[in-house]
Tab-separated table of C-alpha atoms and ligand atoms in Angstrom:
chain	number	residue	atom	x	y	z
A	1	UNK	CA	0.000	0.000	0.000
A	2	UNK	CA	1.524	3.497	-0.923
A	3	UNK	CA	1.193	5.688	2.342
A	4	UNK	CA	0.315	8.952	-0.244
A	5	UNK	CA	-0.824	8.653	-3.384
A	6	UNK	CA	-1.803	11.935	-5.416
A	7	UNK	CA	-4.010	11.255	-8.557
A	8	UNK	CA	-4.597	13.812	-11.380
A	9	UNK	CA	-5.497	16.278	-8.662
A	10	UNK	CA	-6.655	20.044	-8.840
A	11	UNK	CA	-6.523	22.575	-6.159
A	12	UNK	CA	-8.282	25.702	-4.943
A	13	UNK	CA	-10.549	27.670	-3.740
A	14	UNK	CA	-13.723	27.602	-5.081
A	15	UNK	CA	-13.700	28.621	-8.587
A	16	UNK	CA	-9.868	29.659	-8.346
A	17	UNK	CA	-7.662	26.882	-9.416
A	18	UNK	CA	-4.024	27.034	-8.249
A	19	UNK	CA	-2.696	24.329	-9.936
A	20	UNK	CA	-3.847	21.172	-11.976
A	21	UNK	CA	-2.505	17.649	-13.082
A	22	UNK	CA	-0.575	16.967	-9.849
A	23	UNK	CA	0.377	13.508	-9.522
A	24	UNK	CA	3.283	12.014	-7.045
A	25	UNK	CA	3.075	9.000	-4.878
A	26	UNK	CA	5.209	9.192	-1.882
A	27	UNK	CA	6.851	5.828	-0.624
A	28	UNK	CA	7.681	4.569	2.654
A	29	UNK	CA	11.437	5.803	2.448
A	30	UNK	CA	10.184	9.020	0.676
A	31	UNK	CA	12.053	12.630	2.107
A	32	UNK	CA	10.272	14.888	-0.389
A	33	UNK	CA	10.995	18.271	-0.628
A	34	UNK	CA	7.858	20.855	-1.776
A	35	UNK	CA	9.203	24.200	-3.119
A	36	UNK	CA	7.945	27.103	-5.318
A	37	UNK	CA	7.304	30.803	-4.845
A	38	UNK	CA	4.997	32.713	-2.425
A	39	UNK	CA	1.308	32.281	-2.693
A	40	UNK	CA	2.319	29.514	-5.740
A	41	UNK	CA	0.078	26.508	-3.799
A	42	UNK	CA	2.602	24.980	-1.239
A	43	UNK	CA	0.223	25.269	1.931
A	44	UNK	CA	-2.707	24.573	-0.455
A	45	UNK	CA	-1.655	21.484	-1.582
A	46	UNK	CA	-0.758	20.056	2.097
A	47	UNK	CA	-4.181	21.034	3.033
A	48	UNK	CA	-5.391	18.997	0.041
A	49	UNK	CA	-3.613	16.630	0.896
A	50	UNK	CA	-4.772	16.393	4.682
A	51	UNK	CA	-8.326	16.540	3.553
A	52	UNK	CA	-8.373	19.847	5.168
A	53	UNK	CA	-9.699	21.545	2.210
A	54	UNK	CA	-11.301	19.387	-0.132
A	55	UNK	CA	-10.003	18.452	-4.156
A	56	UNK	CA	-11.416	20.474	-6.690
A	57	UNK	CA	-10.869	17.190	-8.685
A	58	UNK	CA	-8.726	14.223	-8.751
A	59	UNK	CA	-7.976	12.012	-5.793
A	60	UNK	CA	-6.068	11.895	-2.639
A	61	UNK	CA	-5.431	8.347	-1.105
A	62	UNK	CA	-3.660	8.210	1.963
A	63	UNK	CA	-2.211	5.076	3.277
A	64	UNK	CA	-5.038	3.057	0.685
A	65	UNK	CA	-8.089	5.312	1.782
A	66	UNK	CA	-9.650	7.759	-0.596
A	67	UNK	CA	-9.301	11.431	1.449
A	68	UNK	CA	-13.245	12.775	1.633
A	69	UNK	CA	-13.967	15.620	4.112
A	70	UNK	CA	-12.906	13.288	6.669
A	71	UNK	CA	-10.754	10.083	6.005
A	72	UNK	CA	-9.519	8.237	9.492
A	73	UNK	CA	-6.160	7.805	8.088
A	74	UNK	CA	-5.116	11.658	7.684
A	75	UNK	CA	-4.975	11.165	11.866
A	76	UNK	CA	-1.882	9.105	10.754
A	77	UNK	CA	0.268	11.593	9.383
A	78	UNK	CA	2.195	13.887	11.796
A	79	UNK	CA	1.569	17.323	10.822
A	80	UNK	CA	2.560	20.791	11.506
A	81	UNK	CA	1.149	23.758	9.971
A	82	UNK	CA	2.564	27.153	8.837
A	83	UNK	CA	1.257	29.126	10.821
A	84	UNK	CA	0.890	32.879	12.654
A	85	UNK	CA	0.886	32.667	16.751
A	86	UNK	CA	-1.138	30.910	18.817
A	87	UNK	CA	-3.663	33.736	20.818
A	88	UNK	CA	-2.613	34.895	24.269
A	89	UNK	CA	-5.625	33.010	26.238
A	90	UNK	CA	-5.354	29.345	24.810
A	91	UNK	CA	-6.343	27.487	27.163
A	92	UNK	CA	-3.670	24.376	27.505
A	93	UNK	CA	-0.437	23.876	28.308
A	94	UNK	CA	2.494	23.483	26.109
A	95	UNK	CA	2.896	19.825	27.574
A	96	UNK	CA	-0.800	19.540	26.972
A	97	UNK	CA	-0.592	20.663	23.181
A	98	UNK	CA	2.300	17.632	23.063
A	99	UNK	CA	-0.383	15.502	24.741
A	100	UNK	CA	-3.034	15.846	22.480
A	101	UNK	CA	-0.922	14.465	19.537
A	102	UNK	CA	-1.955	11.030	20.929
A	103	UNK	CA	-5.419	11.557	20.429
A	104	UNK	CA	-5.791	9.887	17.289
A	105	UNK	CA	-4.198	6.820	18.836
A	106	UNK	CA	-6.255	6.872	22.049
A	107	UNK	CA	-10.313	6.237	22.867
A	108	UNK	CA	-12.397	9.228	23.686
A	109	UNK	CA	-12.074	8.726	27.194
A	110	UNK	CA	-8.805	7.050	27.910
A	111	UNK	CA	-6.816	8.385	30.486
A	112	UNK	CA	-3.409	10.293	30.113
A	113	UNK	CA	-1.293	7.975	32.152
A	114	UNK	CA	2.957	8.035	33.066
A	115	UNK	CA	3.909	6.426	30.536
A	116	UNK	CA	2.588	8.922	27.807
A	117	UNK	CA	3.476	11.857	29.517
A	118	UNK	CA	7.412	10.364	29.743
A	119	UNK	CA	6.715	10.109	26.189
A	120	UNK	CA	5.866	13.908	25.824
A	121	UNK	CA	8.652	14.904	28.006
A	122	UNK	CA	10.738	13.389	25.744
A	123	UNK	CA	9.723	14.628	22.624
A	124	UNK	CA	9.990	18.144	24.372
A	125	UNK	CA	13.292	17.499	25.363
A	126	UNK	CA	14.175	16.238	21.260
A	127	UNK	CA	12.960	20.460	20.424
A	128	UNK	CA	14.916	21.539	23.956
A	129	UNK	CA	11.567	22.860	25.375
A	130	UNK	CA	11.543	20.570	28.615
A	131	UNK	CA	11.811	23.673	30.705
A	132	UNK	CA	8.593	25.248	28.759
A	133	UNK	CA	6.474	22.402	29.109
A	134	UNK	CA	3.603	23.816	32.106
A	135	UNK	CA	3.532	27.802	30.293
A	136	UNK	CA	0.729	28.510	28.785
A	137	UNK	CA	1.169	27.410	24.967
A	138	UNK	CA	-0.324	30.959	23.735
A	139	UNK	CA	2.505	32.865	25.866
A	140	UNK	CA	5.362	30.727	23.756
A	141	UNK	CA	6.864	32.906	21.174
A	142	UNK	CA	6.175	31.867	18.317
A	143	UNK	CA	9.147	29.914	17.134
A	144	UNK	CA	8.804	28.229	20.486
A	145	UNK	CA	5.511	27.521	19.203
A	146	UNK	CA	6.668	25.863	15.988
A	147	UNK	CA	9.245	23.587	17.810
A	148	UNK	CA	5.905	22.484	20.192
A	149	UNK	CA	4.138	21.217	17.131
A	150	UNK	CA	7.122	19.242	16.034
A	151	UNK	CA	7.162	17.885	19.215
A	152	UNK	CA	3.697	16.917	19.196
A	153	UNK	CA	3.726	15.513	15.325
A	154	UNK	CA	6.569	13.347	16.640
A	155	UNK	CA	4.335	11.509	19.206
A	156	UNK	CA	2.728	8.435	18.816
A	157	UNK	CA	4.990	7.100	15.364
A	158	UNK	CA	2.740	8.653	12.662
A	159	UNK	CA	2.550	6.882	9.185
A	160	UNK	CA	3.840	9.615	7.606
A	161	UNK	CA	4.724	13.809	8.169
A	162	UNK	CA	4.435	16.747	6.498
A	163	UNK	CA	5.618	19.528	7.674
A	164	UNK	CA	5.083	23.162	6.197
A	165	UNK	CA	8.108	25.640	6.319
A	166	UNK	CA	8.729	23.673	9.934
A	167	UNK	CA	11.939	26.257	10.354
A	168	UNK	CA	10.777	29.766	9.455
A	169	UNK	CA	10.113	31.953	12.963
A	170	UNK	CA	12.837	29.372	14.496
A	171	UNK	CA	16.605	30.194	15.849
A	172	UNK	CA	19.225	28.960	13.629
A	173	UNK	CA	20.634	26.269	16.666
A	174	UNK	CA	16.963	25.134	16.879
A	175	UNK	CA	16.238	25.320	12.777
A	176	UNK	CA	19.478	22.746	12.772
A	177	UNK	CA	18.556	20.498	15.394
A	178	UNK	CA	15.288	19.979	13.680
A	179	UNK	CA	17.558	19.599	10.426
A	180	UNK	CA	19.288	16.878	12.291
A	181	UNK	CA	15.928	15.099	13.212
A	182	UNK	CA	14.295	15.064	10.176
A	183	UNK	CA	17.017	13.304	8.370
A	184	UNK	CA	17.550	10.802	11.753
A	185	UNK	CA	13.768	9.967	11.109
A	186	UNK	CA	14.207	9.470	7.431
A	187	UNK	CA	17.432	7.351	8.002
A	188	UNK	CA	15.642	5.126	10.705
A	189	UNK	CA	11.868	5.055	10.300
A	190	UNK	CA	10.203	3.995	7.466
A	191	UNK	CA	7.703	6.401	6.531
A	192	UNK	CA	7.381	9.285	3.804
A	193	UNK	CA	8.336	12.294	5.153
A	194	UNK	CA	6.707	16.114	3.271
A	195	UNK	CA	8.687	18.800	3.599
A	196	UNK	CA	7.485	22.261	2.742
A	197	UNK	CA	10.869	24.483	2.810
A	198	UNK	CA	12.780	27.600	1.056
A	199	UNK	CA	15.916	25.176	2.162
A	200	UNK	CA	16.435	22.620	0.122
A	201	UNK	CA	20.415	22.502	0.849
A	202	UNK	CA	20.623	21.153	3.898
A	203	UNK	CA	18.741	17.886	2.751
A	204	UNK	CA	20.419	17.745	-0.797
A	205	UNK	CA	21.913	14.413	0.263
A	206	UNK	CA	18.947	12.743	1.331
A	207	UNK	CA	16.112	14.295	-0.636
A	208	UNK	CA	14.547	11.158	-2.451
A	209	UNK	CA	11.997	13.556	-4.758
A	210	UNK	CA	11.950	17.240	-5.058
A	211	UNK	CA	8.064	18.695	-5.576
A	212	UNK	CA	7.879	22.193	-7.470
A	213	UNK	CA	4.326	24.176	-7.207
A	214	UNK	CA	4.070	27.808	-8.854
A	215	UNK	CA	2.322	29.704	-11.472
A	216	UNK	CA	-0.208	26.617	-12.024
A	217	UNK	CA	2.939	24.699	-12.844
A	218	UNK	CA	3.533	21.191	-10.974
A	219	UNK	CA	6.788	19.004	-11.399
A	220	UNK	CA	8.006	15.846	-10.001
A	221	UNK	CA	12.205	15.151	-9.716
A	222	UNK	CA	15.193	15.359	-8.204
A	223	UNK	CA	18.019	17.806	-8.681
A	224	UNK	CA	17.431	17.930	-12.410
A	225	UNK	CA	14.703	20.489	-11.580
A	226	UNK	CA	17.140	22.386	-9.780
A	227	UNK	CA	19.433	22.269	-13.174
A	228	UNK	CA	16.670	23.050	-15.383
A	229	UNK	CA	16.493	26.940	-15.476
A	230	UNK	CA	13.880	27.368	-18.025
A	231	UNK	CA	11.378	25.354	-15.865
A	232	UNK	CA	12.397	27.541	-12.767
A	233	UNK	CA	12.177	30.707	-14.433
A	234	UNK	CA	8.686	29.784	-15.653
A	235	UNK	CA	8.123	29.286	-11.675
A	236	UNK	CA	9.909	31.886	-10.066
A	237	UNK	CA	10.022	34.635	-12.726
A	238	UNK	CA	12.593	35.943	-15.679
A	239	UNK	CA	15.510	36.922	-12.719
A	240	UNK	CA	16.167	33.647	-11.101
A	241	UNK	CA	19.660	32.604	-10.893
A	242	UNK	CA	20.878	29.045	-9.989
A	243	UNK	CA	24.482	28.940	-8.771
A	244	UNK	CA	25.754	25.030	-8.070
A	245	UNK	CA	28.851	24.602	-5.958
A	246	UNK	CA	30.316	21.651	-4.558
A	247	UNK	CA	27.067	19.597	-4.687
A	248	UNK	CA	24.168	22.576	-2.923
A	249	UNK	CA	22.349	24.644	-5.072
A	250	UNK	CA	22.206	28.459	-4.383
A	251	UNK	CA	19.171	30.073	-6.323
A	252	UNK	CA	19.152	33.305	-6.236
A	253	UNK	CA	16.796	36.183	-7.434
A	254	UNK	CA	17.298	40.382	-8.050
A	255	UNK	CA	17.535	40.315	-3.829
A	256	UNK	CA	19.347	37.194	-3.646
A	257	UNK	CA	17.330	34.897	-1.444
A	258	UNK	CA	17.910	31.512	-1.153
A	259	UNK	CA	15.182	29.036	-1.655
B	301	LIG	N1	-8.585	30.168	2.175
B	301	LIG	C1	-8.272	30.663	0.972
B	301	LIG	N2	-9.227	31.103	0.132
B	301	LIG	C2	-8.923	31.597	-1.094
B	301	LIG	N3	-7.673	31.688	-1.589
B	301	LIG	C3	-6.666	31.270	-0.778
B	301	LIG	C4	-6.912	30.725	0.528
B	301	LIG	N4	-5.721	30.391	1.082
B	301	LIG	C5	-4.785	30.690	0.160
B	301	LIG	N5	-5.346	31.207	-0.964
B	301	LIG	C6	-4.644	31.623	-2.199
B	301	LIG	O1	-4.089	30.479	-2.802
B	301	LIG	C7	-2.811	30.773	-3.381
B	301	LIG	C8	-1.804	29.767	-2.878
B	301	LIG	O2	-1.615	29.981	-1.489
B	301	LIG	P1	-0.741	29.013	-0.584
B	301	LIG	O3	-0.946	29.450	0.817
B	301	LIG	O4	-1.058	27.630	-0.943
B	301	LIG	O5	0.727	29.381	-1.104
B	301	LIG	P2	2.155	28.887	-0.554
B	301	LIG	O6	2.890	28.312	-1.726
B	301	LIG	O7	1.969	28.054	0.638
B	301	LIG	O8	2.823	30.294	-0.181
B	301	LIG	P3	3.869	30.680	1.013
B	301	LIG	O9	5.247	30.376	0.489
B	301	LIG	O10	3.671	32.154	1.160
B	301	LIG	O11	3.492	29.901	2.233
B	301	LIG	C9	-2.520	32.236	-3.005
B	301	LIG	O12	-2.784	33.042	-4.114
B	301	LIG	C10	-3.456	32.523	-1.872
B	301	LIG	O13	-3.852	33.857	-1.889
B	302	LIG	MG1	2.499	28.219	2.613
């Protein structure tokens, strides 16, 4: 069974399509890397993808079932959104916000016992947030934030993760711990692993697929898109540049961002 399976799909909002004739499966080993420009469907397609927002055709299958409005499987995938901050007032705990990513394993009503908080305490010491874990979540900055949610995505062994632009809002040490995990989890578990980033360099050595959305454009490869400068200039616009040295790619545009 292929944990993520993406079938002639079209997304958007309502009338608006953002892209059409995606297709990718993602395999057990998968480390996929989802790039493209601002606004150009990253988050979109995640969403899609989580059943979040619903296909405006094509299918979605996620470890063999097809994703409706609600398919029990999408509880299987770890996930952590891009997001803004938290509000002030919300009302649980950081260790509680690590908690509740066992609720898709657990019955309604079964208790939180010593063994699964150990569990959270350890996934809050893997993001170095141990000494967070009874604030309020809503008084965490907001990179703290972020490194909560990858905490809580990492409990419970999901089937699969996606994670959307997991480092932006996070320290550097903290943006290269998580660096470190995320290719420790692709080495040792077997499950696909999404990764929505502007940073493709730091997992050039381990990327299995790289996934390019922009401009209604969708591609599926590896570092041949990265080489292919027509493609990327139909994605990114007439002034990208792609410098390659010593095996990373530097891309850079008339204000010389990476991506
Ligand atoms: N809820 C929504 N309703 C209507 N249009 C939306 C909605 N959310 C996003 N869009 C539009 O869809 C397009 C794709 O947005 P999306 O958030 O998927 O881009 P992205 O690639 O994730 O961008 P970024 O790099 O900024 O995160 C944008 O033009 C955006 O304005
Ligand atoms: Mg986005």
């Amino acid at each position: 069974m292929r944990p993520i399976a993406v079938t002639d799909l079209s997304i958007g909002y309502g009338d608006r399509v953002i892209a059409d004739g995606i297709n990718f499966v993602l395999e057990k080993n998968d480390l996929a890397i989802l790039i493209g420009p601002n606004g150009g469907g990253k988050t979109t397609l995640v969403k899609t993808i989580l059943g979040i927002i619903p296909p405006l055709s094509g299918t979605v299958e996620v470890l063999g079932c097809t994703v409706k409005h609600v398919c029990p499987h999408r509880k299987r995938i770890g996930y952590v959104p891009q997001m803004g901050r938290v509000p002030e007032h919300f009302p649980a705990t950081l260790l509680d916000v690590v908690l509740s990513g066992l609720f898709p394993y657990k019955e309604r009503f079964d208790r939180i016992g010593k063994e699964e908080k150990e569990l959270a305490m350890r996934a809050l010491e893997e993001v170095g947030l141990v000494d967070k874990k009874d604030e309020p979540f809503g008084n965490l900055s907001g990179g703290q934030q972020k490194r909560g949610l990858v905490a809580r995505a990492l409990m419970g062994h999901p089937d699969a993760l996606i994670f959307d632009e997991p480092t932006s809002g996070v320290d550097i040490a903290a943006a290269s711990d998580f660096r470190k995990k995320i290719i420790e989890l692709h080495n040792k578990e077997e499950i696909p692993i999404l990764l929505v980033t502007h940073d493709i360099n730091p997992y050039i050595d381990h990327l299995t697929k790289i996934i390019v959305i922009g401009r209604g454009r969708f591609r599926v490869g590896k570092l041949d898109i990265l080489r292919d400068i027509d493609f990327l200039r139909e994605i990114y616009g007439e002034s990208i540049k792609v410098i390659e040295v010593e095996g990373k790619f530097y891309l850079l545009s008339g204000d010389f961002h990476n991506v």
